GROMACS .gro file of C-alpha atoms in nm:
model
  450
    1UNK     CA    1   0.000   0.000   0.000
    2UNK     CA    2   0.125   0.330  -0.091
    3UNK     CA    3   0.208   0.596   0.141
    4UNK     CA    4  -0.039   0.867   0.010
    5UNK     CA    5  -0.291   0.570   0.097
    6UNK     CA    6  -0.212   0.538   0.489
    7UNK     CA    7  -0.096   0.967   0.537
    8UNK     CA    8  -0.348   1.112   0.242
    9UNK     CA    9  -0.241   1.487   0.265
   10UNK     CA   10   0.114   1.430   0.429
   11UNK     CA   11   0.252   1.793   0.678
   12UNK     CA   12  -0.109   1.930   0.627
   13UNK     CA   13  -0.315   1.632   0.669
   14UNK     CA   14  -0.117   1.562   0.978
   15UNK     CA   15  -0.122   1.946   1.139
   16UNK     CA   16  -0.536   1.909   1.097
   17UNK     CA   17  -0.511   1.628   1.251
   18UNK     CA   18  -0.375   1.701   1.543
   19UNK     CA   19  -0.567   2.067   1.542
   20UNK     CA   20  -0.874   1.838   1.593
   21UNK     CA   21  -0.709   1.623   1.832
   22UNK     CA   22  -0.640   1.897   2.065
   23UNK     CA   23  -0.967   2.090   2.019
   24UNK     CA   24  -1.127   1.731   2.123
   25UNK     CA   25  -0.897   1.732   2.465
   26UNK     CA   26  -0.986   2.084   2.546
   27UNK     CA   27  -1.379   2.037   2.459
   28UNK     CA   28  -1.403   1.728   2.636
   29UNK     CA   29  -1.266   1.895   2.984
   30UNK     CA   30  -1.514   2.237   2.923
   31UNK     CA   31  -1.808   1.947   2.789
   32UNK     CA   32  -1.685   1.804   3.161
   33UNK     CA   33  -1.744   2.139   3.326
   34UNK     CA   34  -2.043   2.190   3.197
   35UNK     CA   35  -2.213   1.885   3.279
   36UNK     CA   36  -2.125   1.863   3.573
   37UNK     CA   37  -2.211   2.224   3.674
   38UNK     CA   38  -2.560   2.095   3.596
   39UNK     CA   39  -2.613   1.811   3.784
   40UNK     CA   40  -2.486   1.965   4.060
   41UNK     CA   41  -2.771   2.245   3.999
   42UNK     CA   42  -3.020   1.904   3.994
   43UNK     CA   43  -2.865   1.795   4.315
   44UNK     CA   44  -2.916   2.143   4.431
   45UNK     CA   45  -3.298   2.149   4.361
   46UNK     CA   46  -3.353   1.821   4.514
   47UNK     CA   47  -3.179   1.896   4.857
   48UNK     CA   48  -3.389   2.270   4.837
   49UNK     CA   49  -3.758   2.055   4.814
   50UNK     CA   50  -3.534   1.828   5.088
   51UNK     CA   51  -3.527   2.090   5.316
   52UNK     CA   52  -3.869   2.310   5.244
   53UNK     CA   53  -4.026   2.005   5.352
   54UNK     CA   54  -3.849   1.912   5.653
   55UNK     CA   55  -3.911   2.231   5.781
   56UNK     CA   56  -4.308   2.160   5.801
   57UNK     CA   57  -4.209   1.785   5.899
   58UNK     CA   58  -4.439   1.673   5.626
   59UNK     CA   59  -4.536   1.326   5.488
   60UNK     CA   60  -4.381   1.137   5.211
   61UNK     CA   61  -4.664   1.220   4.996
   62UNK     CA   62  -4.607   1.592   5.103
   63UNK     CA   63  -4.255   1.557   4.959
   64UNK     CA   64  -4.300   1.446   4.625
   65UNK     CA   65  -4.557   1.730   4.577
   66UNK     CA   66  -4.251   1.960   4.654
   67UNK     CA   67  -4.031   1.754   4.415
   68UNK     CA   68  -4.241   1.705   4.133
   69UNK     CA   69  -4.300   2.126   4.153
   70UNK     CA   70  -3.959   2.212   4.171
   71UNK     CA   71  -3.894   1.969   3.864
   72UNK     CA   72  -4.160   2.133   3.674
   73UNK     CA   73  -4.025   2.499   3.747
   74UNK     CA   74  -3.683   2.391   3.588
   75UNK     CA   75  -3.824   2.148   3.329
   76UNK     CA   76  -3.983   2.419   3.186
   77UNK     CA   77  -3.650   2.579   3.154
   78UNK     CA   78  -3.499   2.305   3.033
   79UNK     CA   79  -3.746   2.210   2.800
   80UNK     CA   80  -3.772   1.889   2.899
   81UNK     CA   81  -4.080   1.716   3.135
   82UNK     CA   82  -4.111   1.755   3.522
   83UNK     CA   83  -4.085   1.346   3.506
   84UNK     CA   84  -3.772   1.380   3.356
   85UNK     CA   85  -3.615   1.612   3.547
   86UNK     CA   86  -3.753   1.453   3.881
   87UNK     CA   87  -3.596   1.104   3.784
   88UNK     CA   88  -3.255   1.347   3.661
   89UNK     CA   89  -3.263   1.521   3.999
   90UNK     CA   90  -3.211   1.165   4.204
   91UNK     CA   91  -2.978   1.020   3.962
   92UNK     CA   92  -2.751   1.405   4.020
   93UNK     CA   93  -2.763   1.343   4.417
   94UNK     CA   94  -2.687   0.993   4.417
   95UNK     CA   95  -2.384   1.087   4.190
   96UNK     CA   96  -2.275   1.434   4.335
   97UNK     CA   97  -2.348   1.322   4.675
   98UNK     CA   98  -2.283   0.947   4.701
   99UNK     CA   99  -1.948   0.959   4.488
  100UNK     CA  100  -1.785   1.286   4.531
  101UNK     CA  101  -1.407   1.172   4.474
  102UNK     CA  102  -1.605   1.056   4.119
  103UNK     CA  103  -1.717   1.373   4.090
  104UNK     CA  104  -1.368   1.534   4.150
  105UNK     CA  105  -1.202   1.260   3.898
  106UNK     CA  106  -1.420   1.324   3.612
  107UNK     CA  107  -1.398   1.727   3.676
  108UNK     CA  108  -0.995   1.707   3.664
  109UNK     CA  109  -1.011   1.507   3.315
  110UNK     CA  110  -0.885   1.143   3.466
  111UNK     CA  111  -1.226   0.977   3.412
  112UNK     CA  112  -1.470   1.119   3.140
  113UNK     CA  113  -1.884   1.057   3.170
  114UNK     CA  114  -1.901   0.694   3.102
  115UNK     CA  115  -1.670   0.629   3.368
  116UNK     CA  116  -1.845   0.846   3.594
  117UNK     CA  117  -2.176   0.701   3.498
  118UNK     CA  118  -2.035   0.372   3.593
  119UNK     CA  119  -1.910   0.361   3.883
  120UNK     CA  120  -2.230   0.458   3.996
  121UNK     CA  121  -2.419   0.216   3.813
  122UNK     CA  122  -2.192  -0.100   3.937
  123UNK     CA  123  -2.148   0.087   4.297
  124UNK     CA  124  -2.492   0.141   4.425
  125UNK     CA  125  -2.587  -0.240   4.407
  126UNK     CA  126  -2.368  -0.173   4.747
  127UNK     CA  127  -2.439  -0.130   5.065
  128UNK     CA  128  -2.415   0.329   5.105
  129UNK     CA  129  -2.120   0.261   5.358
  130UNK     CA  130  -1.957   0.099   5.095
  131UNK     CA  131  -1.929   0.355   4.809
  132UNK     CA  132  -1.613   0.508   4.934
  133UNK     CA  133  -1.440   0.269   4.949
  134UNK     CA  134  -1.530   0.130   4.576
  135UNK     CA  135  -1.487   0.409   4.388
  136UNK     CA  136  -1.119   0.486   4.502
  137UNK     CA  137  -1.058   0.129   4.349
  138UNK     CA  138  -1.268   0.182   4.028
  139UNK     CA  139  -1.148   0.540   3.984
  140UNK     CA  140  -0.732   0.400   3.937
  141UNK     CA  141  -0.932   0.114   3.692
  142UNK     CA  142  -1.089   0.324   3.495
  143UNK     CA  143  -0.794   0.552   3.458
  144UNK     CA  144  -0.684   0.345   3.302
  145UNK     CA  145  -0.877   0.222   3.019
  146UNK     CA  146  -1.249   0.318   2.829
  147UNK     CA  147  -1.581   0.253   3.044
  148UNK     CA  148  -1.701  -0.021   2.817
  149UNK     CA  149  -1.363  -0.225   2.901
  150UNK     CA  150  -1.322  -0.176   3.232
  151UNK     CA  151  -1.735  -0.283   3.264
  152UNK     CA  152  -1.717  -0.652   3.370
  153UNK     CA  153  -1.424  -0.564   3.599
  154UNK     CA  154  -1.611  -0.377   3.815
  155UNK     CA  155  -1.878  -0.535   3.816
  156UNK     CA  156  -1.728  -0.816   3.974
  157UNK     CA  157  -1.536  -0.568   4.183
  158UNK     CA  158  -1.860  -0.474   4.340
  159UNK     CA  159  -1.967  -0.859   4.369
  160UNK     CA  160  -1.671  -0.911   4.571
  161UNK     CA  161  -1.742  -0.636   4.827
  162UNK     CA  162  -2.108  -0.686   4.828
  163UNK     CA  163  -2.180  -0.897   5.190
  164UNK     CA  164  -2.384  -1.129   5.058
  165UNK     CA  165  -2.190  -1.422   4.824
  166UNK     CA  166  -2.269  -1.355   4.463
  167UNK     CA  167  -2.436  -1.714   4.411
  168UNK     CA  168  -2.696  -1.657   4.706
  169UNK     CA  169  -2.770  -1.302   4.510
  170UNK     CA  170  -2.802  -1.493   4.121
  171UNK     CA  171  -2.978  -1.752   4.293
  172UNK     CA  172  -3.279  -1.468   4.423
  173UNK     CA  173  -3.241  -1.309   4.038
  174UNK     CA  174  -3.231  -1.608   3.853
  175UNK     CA  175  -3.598  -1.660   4.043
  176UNK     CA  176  -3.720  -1.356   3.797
  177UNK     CA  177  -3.680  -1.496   3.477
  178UNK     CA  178  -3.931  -1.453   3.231
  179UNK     CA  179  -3.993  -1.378   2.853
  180UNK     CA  180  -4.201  -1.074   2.794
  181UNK     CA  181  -4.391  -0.971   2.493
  182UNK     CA  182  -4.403  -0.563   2.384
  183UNK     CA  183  -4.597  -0.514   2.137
  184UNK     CA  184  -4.431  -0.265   1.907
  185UNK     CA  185  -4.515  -0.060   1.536
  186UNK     CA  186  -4.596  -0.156   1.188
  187UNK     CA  187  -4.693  -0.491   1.295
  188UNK     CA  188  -4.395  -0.583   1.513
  189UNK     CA  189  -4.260  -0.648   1.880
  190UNK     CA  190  -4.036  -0.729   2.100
  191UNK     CA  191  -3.929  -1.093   2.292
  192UNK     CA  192  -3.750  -1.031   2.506
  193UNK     CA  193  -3.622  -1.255   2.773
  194UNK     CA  194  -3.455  -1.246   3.093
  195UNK     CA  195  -3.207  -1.520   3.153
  196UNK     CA  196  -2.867  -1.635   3.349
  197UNK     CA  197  -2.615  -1.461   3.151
  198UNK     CA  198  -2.465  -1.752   3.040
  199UNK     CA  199  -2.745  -1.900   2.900
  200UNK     CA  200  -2.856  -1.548   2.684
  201UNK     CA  201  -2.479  -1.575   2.559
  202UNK     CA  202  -2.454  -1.915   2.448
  203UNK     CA  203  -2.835  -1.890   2.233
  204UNK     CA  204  -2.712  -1.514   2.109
  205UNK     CA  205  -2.334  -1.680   1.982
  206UNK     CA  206  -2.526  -2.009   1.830
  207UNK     CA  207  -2.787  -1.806   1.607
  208UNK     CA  208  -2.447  -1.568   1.536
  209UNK     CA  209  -2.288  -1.891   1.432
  210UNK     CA  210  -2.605  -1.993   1.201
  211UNK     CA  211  -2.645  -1.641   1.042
  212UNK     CA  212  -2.252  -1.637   0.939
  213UNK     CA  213  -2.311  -1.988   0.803
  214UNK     CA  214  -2.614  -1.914   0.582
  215UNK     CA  215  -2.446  -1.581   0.516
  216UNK     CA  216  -2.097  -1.792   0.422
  217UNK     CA  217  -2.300  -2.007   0.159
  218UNK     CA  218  -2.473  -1.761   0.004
  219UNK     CA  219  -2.157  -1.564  -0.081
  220UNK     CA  220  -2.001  -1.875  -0.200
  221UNK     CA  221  -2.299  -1.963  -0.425
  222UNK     CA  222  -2.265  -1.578  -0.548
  223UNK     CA  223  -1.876  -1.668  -0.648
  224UNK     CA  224  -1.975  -1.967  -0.765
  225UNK     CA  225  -2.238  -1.751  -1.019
  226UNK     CA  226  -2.004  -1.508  -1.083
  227UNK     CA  227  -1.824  -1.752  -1.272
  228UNK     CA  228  -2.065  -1.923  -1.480
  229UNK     CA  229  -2.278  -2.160  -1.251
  230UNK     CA  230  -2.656  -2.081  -1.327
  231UNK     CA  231  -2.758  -2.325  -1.080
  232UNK     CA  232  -2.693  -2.083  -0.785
  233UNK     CA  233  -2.891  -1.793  -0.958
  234UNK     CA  234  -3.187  -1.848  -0.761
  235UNK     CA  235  -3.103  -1.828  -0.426
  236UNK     CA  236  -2.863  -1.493  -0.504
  237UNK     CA  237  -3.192  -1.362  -0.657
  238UNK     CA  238  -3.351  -1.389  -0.340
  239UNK     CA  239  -3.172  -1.357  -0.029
  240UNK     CA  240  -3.036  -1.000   0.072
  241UNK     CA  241  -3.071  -1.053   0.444
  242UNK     CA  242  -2.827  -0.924   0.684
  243UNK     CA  243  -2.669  -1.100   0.994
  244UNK     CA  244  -2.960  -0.943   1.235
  245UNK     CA  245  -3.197  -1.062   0.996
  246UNK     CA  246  -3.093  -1.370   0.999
  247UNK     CA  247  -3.048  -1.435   1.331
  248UNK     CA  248  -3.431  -1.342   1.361
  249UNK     CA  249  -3.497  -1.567   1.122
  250UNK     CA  250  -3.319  -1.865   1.245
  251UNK     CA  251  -3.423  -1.771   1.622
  252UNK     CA  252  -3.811  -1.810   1.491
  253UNK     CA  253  -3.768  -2.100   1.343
  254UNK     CA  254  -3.575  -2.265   1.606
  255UNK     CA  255  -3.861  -2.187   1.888
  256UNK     CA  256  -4.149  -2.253   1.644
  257UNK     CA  257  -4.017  -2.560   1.493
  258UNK     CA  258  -3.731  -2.687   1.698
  259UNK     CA  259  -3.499  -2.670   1.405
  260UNK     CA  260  -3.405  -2.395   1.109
  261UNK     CA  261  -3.673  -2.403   0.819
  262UNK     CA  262  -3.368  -2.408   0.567
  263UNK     CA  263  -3.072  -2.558   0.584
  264UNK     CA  264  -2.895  -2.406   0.310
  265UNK     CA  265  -2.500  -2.517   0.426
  266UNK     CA  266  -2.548  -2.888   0.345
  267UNK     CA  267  -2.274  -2.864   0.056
  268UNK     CA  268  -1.994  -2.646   0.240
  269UNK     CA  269  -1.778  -2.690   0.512
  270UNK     CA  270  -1.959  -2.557   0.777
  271UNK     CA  271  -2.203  -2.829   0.820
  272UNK     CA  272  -2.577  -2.859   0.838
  273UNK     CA  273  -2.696  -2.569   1.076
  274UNK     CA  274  -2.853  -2.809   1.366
  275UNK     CA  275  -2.469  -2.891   1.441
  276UNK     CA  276  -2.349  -2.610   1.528
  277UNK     CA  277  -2.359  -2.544   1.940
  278UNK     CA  278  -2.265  -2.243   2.142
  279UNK     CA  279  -1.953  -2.099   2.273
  280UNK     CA  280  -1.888  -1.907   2.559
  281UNK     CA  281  -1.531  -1.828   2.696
  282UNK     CA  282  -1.508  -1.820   3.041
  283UNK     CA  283  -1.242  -1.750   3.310
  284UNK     CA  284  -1.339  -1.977   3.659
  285UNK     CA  285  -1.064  -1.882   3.936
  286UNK     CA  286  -0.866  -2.175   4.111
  287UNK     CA  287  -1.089  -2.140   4.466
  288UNK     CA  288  -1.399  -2.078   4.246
  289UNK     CA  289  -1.388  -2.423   4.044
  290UNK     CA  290  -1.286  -2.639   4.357
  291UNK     CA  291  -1.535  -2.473   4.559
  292UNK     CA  292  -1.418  -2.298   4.776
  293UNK     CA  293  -1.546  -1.965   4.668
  294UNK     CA  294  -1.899  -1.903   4.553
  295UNK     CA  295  -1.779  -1.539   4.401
  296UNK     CA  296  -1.857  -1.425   4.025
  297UNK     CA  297  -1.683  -1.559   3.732
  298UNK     CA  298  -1.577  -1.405   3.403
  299UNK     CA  299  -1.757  -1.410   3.117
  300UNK     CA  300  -1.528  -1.286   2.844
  301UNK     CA  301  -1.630  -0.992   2.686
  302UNK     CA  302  -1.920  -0.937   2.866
  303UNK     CA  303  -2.072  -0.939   3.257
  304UNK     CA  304  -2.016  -1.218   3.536
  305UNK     CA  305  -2.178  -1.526   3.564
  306UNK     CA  306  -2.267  -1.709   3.858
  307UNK     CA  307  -1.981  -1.975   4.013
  308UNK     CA  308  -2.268  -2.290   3.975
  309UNK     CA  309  -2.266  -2.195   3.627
  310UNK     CA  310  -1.939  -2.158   3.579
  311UNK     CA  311  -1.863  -2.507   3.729
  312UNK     CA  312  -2.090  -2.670   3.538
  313UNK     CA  313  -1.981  -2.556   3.191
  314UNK     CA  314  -1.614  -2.683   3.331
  315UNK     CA  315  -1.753  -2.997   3.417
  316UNK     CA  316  -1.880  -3.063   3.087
  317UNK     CA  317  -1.570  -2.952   2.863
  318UNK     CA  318  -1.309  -3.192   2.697
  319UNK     CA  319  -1.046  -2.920   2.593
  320UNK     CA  320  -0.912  -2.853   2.942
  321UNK     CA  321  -0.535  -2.775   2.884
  322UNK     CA  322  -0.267  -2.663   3.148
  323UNK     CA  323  -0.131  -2.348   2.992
  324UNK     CA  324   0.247  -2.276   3.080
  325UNK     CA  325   0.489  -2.059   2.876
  326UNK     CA  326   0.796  -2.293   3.028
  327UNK     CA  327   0.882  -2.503   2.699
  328UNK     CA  328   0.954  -2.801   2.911
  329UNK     CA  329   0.542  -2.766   2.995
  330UNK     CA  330   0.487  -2.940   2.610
  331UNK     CA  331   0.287  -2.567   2.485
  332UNK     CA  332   0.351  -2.466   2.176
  333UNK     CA  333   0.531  -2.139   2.192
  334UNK     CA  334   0.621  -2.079   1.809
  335UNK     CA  335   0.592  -2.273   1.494
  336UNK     CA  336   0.745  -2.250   1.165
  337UNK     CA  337   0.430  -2.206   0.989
  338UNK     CA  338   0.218  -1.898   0.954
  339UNK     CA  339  -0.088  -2.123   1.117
  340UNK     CA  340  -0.126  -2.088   1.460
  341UNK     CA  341  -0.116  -2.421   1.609
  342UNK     CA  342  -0.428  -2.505   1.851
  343UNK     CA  343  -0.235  -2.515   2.184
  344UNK     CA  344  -0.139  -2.133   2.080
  345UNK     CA  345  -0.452  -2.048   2.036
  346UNK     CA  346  -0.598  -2.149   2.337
  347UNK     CA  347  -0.334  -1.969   2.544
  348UNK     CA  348  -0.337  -1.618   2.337
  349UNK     CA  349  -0.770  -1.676   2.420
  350UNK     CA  350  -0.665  -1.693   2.810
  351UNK     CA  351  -0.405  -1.405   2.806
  352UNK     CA  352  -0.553  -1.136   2.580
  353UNK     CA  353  -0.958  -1.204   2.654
  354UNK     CA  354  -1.040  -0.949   2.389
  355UNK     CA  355  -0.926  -0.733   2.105
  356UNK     CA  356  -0.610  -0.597   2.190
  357UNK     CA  357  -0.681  -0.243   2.044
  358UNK     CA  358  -0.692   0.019   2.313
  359UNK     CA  359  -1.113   0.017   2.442
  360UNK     CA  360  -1.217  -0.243   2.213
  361UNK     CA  361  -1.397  -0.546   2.394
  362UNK     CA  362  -1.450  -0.784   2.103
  363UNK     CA  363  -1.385  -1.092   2.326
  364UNK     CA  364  -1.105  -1.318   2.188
  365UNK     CA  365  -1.308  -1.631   2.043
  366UNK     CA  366  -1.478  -1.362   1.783
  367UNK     CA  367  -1.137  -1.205   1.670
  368UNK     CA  368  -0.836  -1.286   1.430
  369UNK     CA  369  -0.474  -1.363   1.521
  370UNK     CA  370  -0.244  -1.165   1.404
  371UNK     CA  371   0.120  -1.116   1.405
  372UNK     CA  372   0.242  -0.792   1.552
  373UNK     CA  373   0.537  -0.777   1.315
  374UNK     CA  374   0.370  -0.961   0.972
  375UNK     CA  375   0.409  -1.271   0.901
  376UNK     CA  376   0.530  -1.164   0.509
  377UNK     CA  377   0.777  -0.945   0.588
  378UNK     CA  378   0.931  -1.177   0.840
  379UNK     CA  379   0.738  -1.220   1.129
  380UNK     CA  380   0.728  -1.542   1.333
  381UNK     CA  381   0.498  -1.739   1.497
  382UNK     CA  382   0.537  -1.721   1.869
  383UNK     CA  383   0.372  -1.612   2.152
  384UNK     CA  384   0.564  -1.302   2.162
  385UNK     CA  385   0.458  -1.217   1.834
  386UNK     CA  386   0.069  -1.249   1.789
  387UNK     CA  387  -0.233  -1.095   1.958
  388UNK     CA  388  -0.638  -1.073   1.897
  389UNK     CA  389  -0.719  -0.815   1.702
  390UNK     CA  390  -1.114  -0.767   1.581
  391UNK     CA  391  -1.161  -0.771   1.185
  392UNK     CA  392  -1.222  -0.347   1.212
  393UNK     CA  393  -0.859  -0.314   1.431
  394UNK     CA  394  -0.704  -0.593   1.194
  395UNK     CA  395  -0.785  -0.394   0.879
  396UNK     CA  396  -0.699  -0.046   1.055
  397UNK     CA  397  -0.375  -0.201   1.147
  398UNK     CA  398  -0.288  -0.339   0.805
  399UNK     CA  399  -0.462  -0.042   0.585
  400UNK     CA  400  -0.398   0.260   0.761
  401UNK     CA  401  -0.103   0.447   0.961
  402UNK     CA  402  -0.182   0.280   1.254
  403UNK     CA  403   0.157   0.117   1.399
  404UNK     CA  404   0.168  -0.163   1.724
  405UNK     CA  405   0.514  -0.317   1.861
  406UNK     CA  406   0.455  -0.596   2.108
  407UNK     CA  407   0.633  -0.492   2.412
  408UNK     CA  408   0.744  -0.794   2.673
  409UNK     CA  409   0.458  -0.965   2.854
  410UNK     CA  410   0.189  -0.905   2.574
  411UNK     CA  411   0.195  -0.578   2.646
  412UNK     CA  412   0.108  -0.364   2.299
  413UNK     CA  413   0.205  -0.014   2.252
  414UNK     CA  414   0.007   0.176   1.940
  415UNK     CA  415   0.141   0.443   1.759
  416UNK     CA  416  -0.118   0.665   1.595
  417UNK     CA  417  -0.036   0.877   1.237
  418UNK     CA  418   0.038   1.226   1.453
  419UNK     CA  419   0.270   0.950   1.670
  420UNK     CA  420   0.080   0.963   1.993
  421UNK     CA  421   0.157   0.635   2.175
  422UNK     CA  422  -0.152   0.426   2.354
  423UNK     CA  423  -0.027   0.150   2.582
  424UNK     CA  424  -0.260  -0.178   2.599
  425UNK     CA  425  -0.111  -0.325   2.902
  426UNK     CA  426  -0.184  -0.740   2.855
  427UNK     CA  427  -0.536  -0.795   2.998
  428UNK     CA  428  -0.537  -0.951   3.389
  429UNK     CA  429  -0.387  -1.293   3.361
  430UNK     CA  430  -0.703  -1.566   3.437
  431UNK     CA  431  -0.500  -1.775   3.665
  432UNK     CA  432  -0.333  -1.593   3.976
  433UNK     CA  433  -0.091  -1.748   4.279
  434UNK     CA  434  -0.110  -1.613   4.611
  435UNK     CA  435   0.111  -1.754   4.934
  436UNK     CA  436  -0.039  -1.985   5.158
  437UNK     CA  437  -0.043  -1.868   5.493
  438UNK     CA  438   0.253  -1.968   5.744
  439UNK     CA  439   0.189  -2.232   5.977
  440UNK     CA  440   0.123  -2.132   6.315
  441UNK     CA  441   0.423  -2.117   6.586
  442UNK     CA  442   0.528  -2.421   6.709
  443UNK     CA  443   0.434  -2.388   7.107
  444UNK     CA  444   0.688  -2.358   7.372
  445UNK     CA  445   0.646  -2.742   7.477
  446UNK     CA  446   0.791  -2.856   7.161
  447UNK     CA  447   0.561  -2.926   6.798
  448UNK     CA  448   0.200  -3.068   6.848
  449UNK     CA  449   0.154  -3.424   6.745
  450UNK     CA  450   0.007  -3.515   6.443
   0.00000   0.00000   0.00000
């Protein structure tokens, strides 16, 4: 690829560039200002119908008449409904109020809104006492990385603090499931149900697998036209559905007739669509699987799952592999061949987790190897030397100015076309030693019999 391609413009492309890179620094830290100065005004209303009502030590009732009229005097400011405002004006306090070293993060520029928005979100499932602590722990997280990353890290941060086990806690939720109907426009609605987390993400990645499939055959048969054969005219003709569409499709069929209406992959290597079973990726620790902890477990890419879960779905696999980077362990470190041997694979899924581009949370079982240094212009094989990248990070990588070096430990450091570095420190390993404690004393009588 030429160089005009990856740096159109050259000096002047690059000096806008980095004219719009600064302006979106500086308007992200006024944007900051700003919103913040107005939640604290919501805060500020609710604490003033707070107080006009404590002063007549009125009911409940009496309360939320003072609210709801204080929302409508600056809804109709803002434009926007005394509802609104009055649901705005409790999220403000409970942010302002309830996380103010949040507050102070997000104001100085180390956090931005999602982050701030999160903490609360994940923190108030504790215990009030509680939020302190938390968000000095989530703030140095998310410091360090985008909201939507550091999600399902904090989320099982606040599992861990929470009082009550996190299995006791599913086992109350998992009492709520349900599939609701909501009847929507132009004839159609939503079905939505509400399942273990595990369970949603293996029957969202098996229709995934089924759409890609159909999808797959279709653009073979349209190659296969392309270059002469009538016989997959047809089908081309008529099928212009996209992955979402398909998935529908296939998820209709599946819970109206037990299997797909059409199996259209008979004749390719993907195999007849009833095959194909779910996938989920998930990190159990050590104490978790023998159990002796009941706390969450990861599911990659998205939230925690409960440890009875996560037990059974080890129980049932047959790929269980120690992973060990010690070549006397028999893993596969490197390979002569630009393939990436199995064993490889399996430990690049456990260290990187996801897409290794900074904030992207593709998890690792839907994303591409790929050598750091290319394989074509001499790059090897080895651990040291690939990482998950996501099909859009892949291209950007190989199509535009982009630049990543693979630092030691997985670590990947990205270079962007103005040369502004982005570190993506390798993800938190999934299995983690800690000392045993030291036997007690022996007591002055000499050591206790066994």
């Amino acid at each position: 690829m030429t160089d005009a391609v990856k740096n159109p413009g050259g000096e002047d492309y690059l000096a806008s560039l980095a004219g719009i890179v600064a302006d979106a620094g500086d308007l992200g830290l006024e944007l900051a200002r700003v919103q913040i100065r107005e939640l604290r005004m919501l805060a500020a209303a609710g604490r003033l119908a707070e107080a006009q009502v404590a002063q007549r030590n009125a009911r409940v009732q009496v309360h939320d008449m003072a609210l709801r009229s204080i929302a409508a005097e600056v809804g109709g400011v803002m434009r926007v409904t005394d509802r609104t405002v009055q649901r705005r004006i409790g999220e403000a306090r409970t942010l302002i109020e309830g996380f103010p070293v949040t507050v102070e993060a997000w104001e100085q520029g180390r956090i931005v809104r999602g982050h701030a928005f999160l903490i609360v979100e994940t923190g108030t499932s504790l215990p009030a006492e509680l939020w302190a602590e938390f968000e000095q722990v989530a703030i140095t997280r998310c410091e360090q990385d985008t909201p939507n990353r550091v999600r399902g890290e904090l989320e099982i941060l606040a599992h861990r603090m929470h009082p009550r086990s996190f299995a006791e806690r599913h086992e109350e939720a998992a009492a709520t499931r349900c599939v609701r109907l909501v009847p929507g426009r132009d004839g159609m609605s939503d079905l939505i149900a509400t399942l273990p987390t595990v369970i949603a993400e293996g029957i969202h990645d098996r229709l995934t697998q089924q759409a890609r499939a159909i999808i797959d055959t279709r653009d073979e048969r349209a190659a296969a036209h392309a270059v002469g054969r009538d016989d997959a005219a047809d089908v081309i003709a008529t099928d212009h559905r996209s992955t979402d569409q398909v998935r529908a499709d296939v998820f209709a069929d599946l819970l109206l007739a037990g299997t797909p209406a059409l199996d259209d992959t008979r004749d390719t290597t993907a195999g007849p669509l009833g095959a194909i079973r779910a996938r989920v990726q998930v990190l159990v620790p050590a104490v978790t699987l023998i159990g002796d902890d009941d706390g969450p477990c990861g599911l990659t890419g998205r939230s925690p799952i409960d440890p009875t879960s996560a037990r059974t779905l080890a129980g049932g696999t047959g790929i269980w592999e120690r992973l060990f980077t010690d070549p006397t362990s028999g893993v596969t470190l490197s390979t002569d061949s630009y393939r990436v041997a199995s064993g490889m694979r399996r430990f690049l899924q456990a260290r990187d987790q996801h897409c290794r581009f900074p904030g992207c949370r593709v998890a690792a079982i839907r994303c591409e190897v790929d050598h750091t240094h290319d394989h074509a212009l001499g790059g090897k094989t080895e651990l040291s030397n690939l990482a998950h990248l996501c099909q859009r990070h892949h291209s950007m990588k190989q199509f535009t100015a982009w630049r990543v070096r693979q630092l030691k430990g997985g670590v990947l450091e990205w270079t962007s076309p103005l040369g502004r570095t982005y570190r993506e420190d390798a993800p938190t390993p999934a299995v983690a030693f800690t000392p045993a404690e030291p036997p007690p004393p022996a007591s002055p009588a000499g050591p206790a019999p066994f």
